Short mmCIF file of C-alpha atoms and ligand atoms in Angstrom, two decimals:
data_model
loop_
_atom_site.label_atom_id
_atom_site.label_comp_id
_atom_site.label_asym_id
_atom_site.label_seq_id
_atom_site.Cartn_x
_atom_site.Cartn_y
_atom_site.Cartn_z
CA MET A 1 -5.20 25.70 -7.50
CA THR A 2 -1.67 25.25 -8.02
CA GLN A 3 -0.68 22.63 -4.69
CA LYS A 4 0.80 24.64 -2.46
CA SER A 5 4.96 22.79 -1.81
CA ILE A 6 6.00 21.29 1.44
CA PRO A 7 9.45 20.22 1.69
CA MET A 8 10.30 17.22 3.68
CA THR A 9 12.00 17.59 6.34
CA ALA A 10 14.17 15.91 9.59
CA GLU A 11 11.31 16.69 11.44
CA ILE A 12 8.12 15.66 8.69
CA LYS A 13 10.73 12.17 8.30
CA ALA A 14 10.16 11.21 11.37
CA PHE A 15 7.21 11.84 11.72
CA LEU A 16 6.14 9.60 8.64
CA LEU A 17 8.69 7.06 10.42
CA SER A 18 6.87 7.04 13.21
CA ILE A 19 3.88 6.00 11.86
CA GLY A 20 5.44 3.31 8.96
CA THR A 21 2.41 3.19 6.73
CA ALA A 22 0.35 5.42 4.51
CA ASP A 23 -2.49 4.71 2.51
CA VAL A 24 -2.55 5.33 -1.23
CA GLU A 25 -5.38 6.74 -3.02
CA ASP A 26 -4.91 5.19 -5.92
CA GLU A 27 -3.27 1.71 -6.02
CA LYS A 28 -2.00 2.78 -10.01
CA LEU A 29 -0.32 5.28 -8.33
CA VAL A 30 2.23 3.31 -6.66
CA LEU A 31 2.24 0.10 -8.55
CA PRO A 32 4.33 -1.98 -8.40
CA THR A 33 4.34 -2.10 -5.28
CA LEU A 34 6.71 -4.42 -3.45
CA LYS A 35 6.29 -7.57 -1.00
CA SER A 36 9.05 -6.99 1.69
CA THR A 37 10.55 -10.51 2.18
CA ALA A 38 13.87 -9.55 4.23
CA GLY A 39 14.14 -8.81 7.90
CA PRO A 40 11.66 -7.84 10.82
CA SER A 41 9.17 -6.40 8.18
CA ALA A 42 8.85 -8.83 5.87
CA GLY A 43 4.99 -9.80 4.77
CA SER A 44 4.15 -6.32 4.72
CA ALA A 45 1.78 -5.62 2.62
CA GLY A 46 3.93 -3.74 0.30
CA SER A 47 5.59 -0.66 0.69
CA VAL A 48 5.65 3.03 -0.92
CA PHE A 49 8.95 5.40 -1.45
CA ILE A 50 8.73 9.77 -1.64
CA ALA A 51 11.53 11.25 -2.24
CA SER A 52 11.37 14.85 -1.20
CA ASN A 53 13.83 18.19 -1.07
CA GLY A 54 16.74 15.55 -1.41
CA LYS A 55 15.35 12.61 1.36
CA ARG A 56 13.75 9.28 1.26
CA VAL A 57 11.45 7.53 3.16
CA ARG A 58 9.80 4.45 2.67
CA LEU A 59 6.00 3.68 4.01
CA ASN A 60 4.08 0.27 3.77
CA LEU A 61 1.42 -0.29 2.81
CA ASP A 62 -1.84 -0.49 4.69
CA GLU A 63 -4.94 1.22 4.16
CA LYS A 64 -5.58 2.56 8.36
CA SER A 65 -3.09 4.70 7.84
CA PRO A 66 -3.27 8.26 9.32
CA ILE A 67 -0.93 9.15 6.37
CA LYS A 68 -2.80 9.70 2.67
CA ILE A 69 -1.49 10.16 -0.12
CA LYS A 70 -3.06 12.00 -3.22
CA LYS A 71 -1.85 12.76 -6.23
CA THR A 72 -1.65 16.71 -6.98
CA GLU A 73 -3.49 17.99 -9.88
CA GLY A 74 -1.17 18.41 -13.25
CA ASP A 75 0.46 16.91 -15.79
CA LYS A 76 3.43 13.90 -14.22
CA ASN A 77 1.78 11.32 -12.74
CA ASP A 78 4.37 11.26 -9.54
CA GLU A 79 3.60 14.60 -7.67
CA ILE A 80 1.93 13.43 -4.60
CA ALA A 81 0.57 15.54 -1.47
CA VAL A 82 0.46 13.27 1.78
CA TYR A 83 -1.96 14.30 3.85
CA PHE A 84 -2.05 13.75 7.46
CA SER A 85 -5.72 12.69 9.06
CA GLU A 86 -7.30 13.00 11.74
CA LYS A 87 -10.41 13.03 13.68
CA GLN A 88 -12.54 14.40 10.19
CA SER A 89 -9.95 16.16 8.97
CA GLU A 90 -6.76 16.37 6.91
CA LYS A 91 -3.66 18.32 6.82
CA LEU A 92 -1.24 18.42 3.95
CA ILE A 93 2.37 17.59 5.48
CA VAL A 94 4.73 17.06 3.03
CA THR A 95 4.43 17.11 -0.98
CA GLY A 96 7.24 15.13 -3.24
CA LYS A 97 7.34 12.05 -5.97
CA ILE A 98 6.79 8.45 -5.58
CA GLU A 99 9.66 7.29 -6.50
CA PRO A 100 10.36 3.31 -8.16
CA ALA A 101 12.22 0.78 -6.80
CA LEU A 102 14.29 -1.01 -9.56
CA ALA A 103 14.54 -4.15 -6.78
CA HIS A 104 13.11 -3.13 -3.27
CA CYS A 105 14.34 0.24 -3.23
CA PRO A 106 15.53 3.07 -5.15
CA GLU A 107 18.72 3.21 -7.43
CA GLN A 108 19.51 -0.30 -5.93
CA ALA A 109 19.74 -3.86 -7.34
CA TYR A 110 19.13 -4.70 -3.88
CA ILE A 111 18.24 -8.87 -3.31
CA ASN A 112 17.14 -11.23 -0.79
CA LEU A 113 18.59 -14.10 -1.89
CA SER A 114 17.05 -16.97 1.57
CA GLU A 115 13.91 -15.56 2.54
CA LYS A 116 14.42 -17.91 5.58
CA CYS A 117 16.10 -18.54 9.02
CA ILE A 118 17.31 -21.23 11.40
CA TYR A 119 17.03 -18.66 14.04
CA ASP A 120 14.65 -17.21 16.13
CA CYS A 121 14.80 -13.24 16.73
CA LYS A 122 11.33 -12.92 18.23
CA PHE A 123 10.60 -9.48 16.07
CA CYS A 124 10.96 -10.92 12.82
CA SER A 125 8.79 -12.71 11.02
CA VAL A 126 10.84 -14.01 8.44
CA PRO A 127 11.30 -17.71 10.93
CA ILE A 128 7.33 -18.07 11.01
CA LEU A 129 7.30 -17.21 6.83
CA GLN A 130 9.99 -19.84 6.01
CA GLY A 131 9.72 -18.36 1.98
CA HIS A 132 11.66 -19.11 -0.68
CA THR A 133 15.13 -19.40 -1.49
CA LYS A 134 16.54 -18.03 -5.02
CA THR A 135 18.70 -20.28 -7.41
CA LYS A 136 21.21 -18.55 -8.74
CA GLU A 137 19.80 -17.78 -12.03
CA GLU A 138 16.37 -16.59 -9.93
CA SER A 139 19.06 -13.79 -8.39
CA LEU A 140 20.82 -12.88 -11.40
CA LYS A 141 17.63 -11.81 -13.76
CA ILE A 142 15.98 -10.15 -10.22
CA ILE A 143 19.32 -7.83 -10.99
CA GLN A 144 19.93 -7.63 -14.45
CA ASN A 145 15.81 -6.78 -14.77
CA ALA A 146 17.17 -3.73 -12.46
CA PHE A 147 19.73 -2.44 -14.98
CA ASP A 148 17.75 -2.58 -17.36
CA LYS A 149 15.76 -0.30 -16.00
CA GLY A 150 18.19 1.94 -15.48
CA GLY A 151 19.74 4.20 -12.98
CA VAL A 152 21.65 1.77 -10.43
CA LYS A 153 24.14 3.33 -8.33
CA ALA A 154 24.91 -0.06 -6.51
CA ILE A 155 23.95 -3.77 -6.00
CA SER A 156 22.91 -5.06 -2.45
CA ILE A 157 22.53 -8.74 -1.12
CA THR A 158 21.34 -10.26 2.05
CA SER A 159 19.92 -12.84 3.12
CA GLY A 160 18.43 -14.94 5.76
CA VAL A 161 19.86 -18.42 7.07
CA GLU A 162 18.30 -21.16 5.31
CA LYS A 163 20.64 -24.43 7.05
CA THR A 164 23.92 -22.49 8.15
CA PRO A 165 25.23 -19.14 7.62
CA GLU A 166 28.72 -20.38 6.29
CA GLY A 167 25.82 -21.55 3.70
CA GLU A 168 24.88 -18.72 2.69
CA LEU A 169 28.23 -16.84 2.67
CA GLU A 170 28.86 -19.55 0.11
CA ARG A 171 26.01 -18.32 -1.46
CA VAL A 172 26.67 -15.13 -1.83
CA LEU A 173 30.34 -15.78 -3.05
CA ASP A 174 28.86 -18.06 -5.94
CA LEU A 175 27.02 -15.39 -7.52
CA MET A 176 30.09 -12.38 -6.83
CA PRO A 177 32.05 -13.24 -10.19
CA ASP A 178 28.81 -12.33 -12.57
CA LEU A 179 27.79 -8.89 -11.11
CA LYS A 180 31.71 -7.77 -11.59
CA LYS A 181 30.61 -6.63 -15.12
CA TYR A 182 28.21 -3.85 -14.25
CA ASN A 183 31.35 -1.89 -12.58
CA VAL A 184 29.23 -0.84 -9.15
CA PRO A 185 29.91 -0.71 -5.44
CA ILE A 186 28.36 -3.93 -3.83
CA GLY A 187 27.04 -4.20 -1.03
CA ILE A 188 26.71 -7.87 1.81
CA SER A 189 24.96 -7.44 4.39
CA ILE A 190 24.23 -11.52 5.90
CA TYR A 191 24.90 -13.37 8.99
CA ALA A 192 28.69 -13.38 10.46
CA VAL A 193 30.63 -15.46 9.50
CA SER A 194 34.06 -16.70 10.78
CA GLY A 195 36.84 -15.74 8.06
CA GLY A 196 34.17 -14.56 5.70
CA SER A 197 34.66 -10.60 5.32
CA GLU A 198 37.88 -11.71 3.90
CA LYS A 199 36.84 -13.69 1.54
CA LEU A 200 34.01 -11.34 0.26
CA LYS A 201 36.59 -8.14 -0.09
CA LYS A 202 38.71 -10.82 -1.95
CA ALA A 203 35.28 -11.76 -4.21
CA GLY A 204 34.91 -7.56 -5.05
CA ALA A 205 32.70 -6.75 -2.06
CA ALA A 206 32.66 -2.77 -1.87
CA GLU A 207 30.98 -2.75 2.08
CA ILE A 208 29.81 -5.27 4.50
CA LYS A 209 26.53 -5.25 7.16
CA TYR A 210 26.59 -7.38 9.98
CA ASN A 211 23.66 -6.63 12.48
CA ILE A 212 23.70 -6.63 16.45
CA GLU A 213 19.75 -5.89 15.88
CA VAL A 214 19.71 -5.22 19.55
CA THR A 215 21.15 -2.41 21.84
CA ASP A 216 20.36 -3.82 25.19
CA PRO A 217 22.61 -7.06 26.49
CA GLU A 218 19.77 -8.33 28.20
CA ILE A 219 16.87 -8.01 26.12
CA PHE A 220 19.57 -9.79 23.11
CA LYS A 221 20.15 -13.20 24.97
CA ASP A 222 16.09 -12.50 25.77
CA ILE A 223 14.50 -12.36 22.23
CA CYS A 224 17.81 -13.22 20.09
CA PRO A 225 18.14 -17.14 20.58
CA GLY A 226 21.07 -18.94 19.42
CA LEU A 227 22.52 -15.54 18.52
CA SER A 228 25.43 -14.49 19.87
CA GLU A 229 26.73 -10.22 20.10
CA THR A 230 30.31 -11.06 21.29
CA ASP A 231 30.54 -12.60 17.56
CA VAL A 232 28.58 -10.41 15.77
CA PHE A 233 30.88 -7.55 17.45
CA SER A 234 34.05 -9.65 16.98
CA GLU A 235 33.50 -10.02 13.11
CA LEU A 236 32.44 -6.12 12.68
CA GLY A 237 35.85 -4.59 14.14
CA ASP A 238 37.53 -7.73 11.63
CA ALA A 239 35.34 -6.29 9.04
CA VAL A 240 36.58 -2.78 9.28
CA GLN A 241 40.31 -4.09 9.27
CA LEU A 242 39.57 -5.30 6.18
CA PHE A 243 37.11 -2.17 4.57
CA GLY A 244 37.74 0.58 6.41
CA ARG A 245 36.41 2.51 8.87
CA GLY A 246 32.36 3.66 7.97
CA LYS A 247 32.39 0.74 5.15
CA VAL A 248 31.26 -1.03 7.76
CA PHE A 249 27.27 -1.36 9.23
CA SER A 250 25.42 -2.73 11.65
CA ASN A 251 21.56 -2.75 11.86
CA VAL A 252 20.34 -1.39 15.78
CA ILE A 253 16.97 -1.77 16.28
CA ILE A 254 14.76 0.78 18.05
CA GLY A 255 11.64 -0.03 19.86
CA LEU A 256 11.61 -3.60 21.81
CA GLY A 257 12.71 -1.93 24.83
CA GLU A 258 15.52 -0.58 25.23
CA THR A 259 16.47 3.10 26.87
CA ASP A 260 17.96 6.01 24.75
CA GLU A 261 21.23 5.62 27.42
CA SER A 262 21.57 1.46 25.61
CA VAL A 263 20.91 2.81 21.98
CA ARG A 264 23.73 5.67 22.79
CA ILE A 265 26.44 3.64 24.51
CA MET A 266 25.90 0.69 21.31
CA ILE A 267 25.90 3.61 19.12
CA GLU A 268 29.55 4.52 20.25
CA LYS A 269 30.90 1.23 21.07
CA LEU A 270 30.05 0.53 17.56
CA ALA A 271 31.53 3.93 16.14
CA GLU A 272 34.92 4.07 18.03
CA ILE A 273 35.73 -0.05 16.24
CA GLY A 274 35.00 2.37 12.79
CA VAL A 275 31.25 0.85 12.12
CA ILE A 276 28.34 3.31 11.25
CA ALA A 277 25.01 2.05 12.93
CA CYS A 278 21.91 2.19 11.43
CA ILE A 279 18.96 3.17 13.37
CA ARG A 280 15.90 1.40 12.61
CA PRO A 281 12.78 1.90 13.79
CA ILE A 282 10.58 -1.67 14.69
CA TYR A 283 8.30 -2.22 12.59
CA VAL A 284 5.53 -4.45 14.64
CA ASN A 285 4.66 -7.56 12.85
CA GLU A 286 1.15 -8.50 13.30
CA LEU A 287 2.75 -12.32 13.01
CA ARG A 288 5.13 -11.37 15.89
CA LYS A 289 2.50 -9.74 18.43
CA GLY A 290 2.86 -10.76 21.83
CA ASP A 291 6.05 -12.56 21.16
CA CYS A 292 8.63 -9.43 22.36
CA PHE A 293 8.04 -5.82 23.12
CA MET A 294 7.54 -3.75 20.16
CA GLU A 295 7.07 -0.19 19.93
CA ARG A 296 7.28 1.45 16.93
CA PRO A 297 9.26 5.33 18.10
CA SER A 298 7.28 8.74 18.23
CA LYS A 299 8.87 11.38 15.52
CA GLU A 300 10.48 13.13 19.22
CA ARG A 301 12.78 10.01 19.98
CA LEU A 302 14.16 9.73 16.39
CA LEU A 303 14.80 13.03 16.75
CA LYS A 304 16.82 13.11 19.42
CA LEU A 305 18.61 9.83 18.88
CA PHE A 306 19.11 11.33 14.79
CA GLU A 307 21.14 14.38 16.99
CA MET A 308 22.61 11.27 19.03
CA GLN A 309 23.67 9.67 16.18
CA LYS A 310 24.89 12.83 14.61
CA GLU A 311 26.86 13.93 17.31
CA ILE A 312 28.83 10.10 17.99
CA SER A 313 28.83 10.10 13.92
CA GLN A 314 31.15 14.04 14.42
CA LYS A 315 32.79 12.66 17.13
CA TYR A 316 34.38 9.66 15.40
CA ASN A 317 34.86 11.26 12.01
CA LEU A 318 32.04 9.06 10.10
CA HIS A 319 30.33 10.12 7.05
CA PRO A 320 26.47 7.87 6.81
CA GLU A 321 26.10 10.02 3.91
CA LYS A 322 29.03 8.91 1.86
CA SER A 323 27.69 5.06 1.34
CA GLU A 324 27.92 3.84 -1.53
CA THR A 325 25.50 0.45 -1.01
CA MET A 326 22.81 -0.86 1.18
CA CYS A 327 20.56 0.96 3.59
CA SER A 328 22.70 4.20 4.30
CA LEU A 329 22.44 4.95 1.42
CA CYS A 330 18.92 4.35 0.34
CA SER A 331 17.73 5.76 3.52
CA GLY A 332 13.76 5.00 3.40
CA CYS A 333 13.89 2.95 6.78
CA ASP A 334 15.77 5.10 8.77
CA MET A 335 17.10 8.83 9.84
CA VAL A 336 20.59 9.25 8.20
CA PRO A 337 23.71 11.76 8.86
CA GLY A 338 24.20 13.82 6.45
CA ARG A 339 21.66 12.87 3.80
CA ASP A 340 18.26 14.00 6.65
CA ASP A 341 19.69 16.65 8.13
S1 SF4 B 1 16.74 1.77 3.90
FE1 SF4 B 1 17.17 -0.67 3.51
S2 SF4 B 1 15.37 -1.41 4.09
FE2 SF4 B 1 14.59 0.46 4.30
S3 SF4 B 1 14.13 0.00 1.93
FE3 SF4 B 1 15.74 1.32 1.80
S4 SF4 B 1 17.53 -0.62 1.44
FE4 SF4 B 1 15.50 -1.61 1.96
#
């Protein structure tokens, strides 16, 4: 029997993101799975990318997940059907393909330089894991491997903070001359450093991301000790002067106890200065359970915030779908206006 085809819609993607995990029928289906080493979901068991109807979603692998991914009957290895399993019944929710990651995600050589952090944002497992810092040679090898696989549209670089934010900026700047030969846009997402945007621009970066993370200033103070929202804002503003409106990004995490109104205020505050927000559902990491309030947002909430962001993007003439690097290009973890409509 031929598999019924169900293309991904914004509603289906929001539902999958609200769950955030998937169980795969056959591990081989998603190999090689990749362990996340960056940001709040660092340390998770690996992830899978599903592509359908021009949309993409990334789900963390978890055998207890109610989302079940099964291979469809047919010749092609990557075609799958995704089911929602509840009370001993299974409902087909979407069909699509498994997408291979090149380095971290599909279509990009996306690399995390330092899997360590001196800060202690309470939702993030990187400070607990304190992983490896890659040497320049290791980083270049990962990037070259991605290009050897083919289809790289962008190089994106992120990093925790091994010792100082200035040290991470230097680590990136040291890598940049070796990346020019690939002739693809380069996106950089590191901790904001005064004067850093200018150096990154001169070194050839096309896009920049400095994360504001928390929309509510009171919650920010509690869960991101040692960081200053005002400093990040000031660096975002400076970056827009250099890179242009719509070429600067900031992650905004959803599910830390903030209200929808505080999210709206933050997205608009960012949009006013030309910054695109990446609305990121919190990944409730086991390593940080109990350290702060964390709740994966519902499908309904994600759709509401998506509509809000679409309106604000239009009002300020911002086009997340035109992003050339990083998360707004990938769109695996977020609802992206222009890509997920
Ligand atoms: S959206 Fe960003 S964090 Fe998520 S998989 Fe894509 S590049 Fe990685």
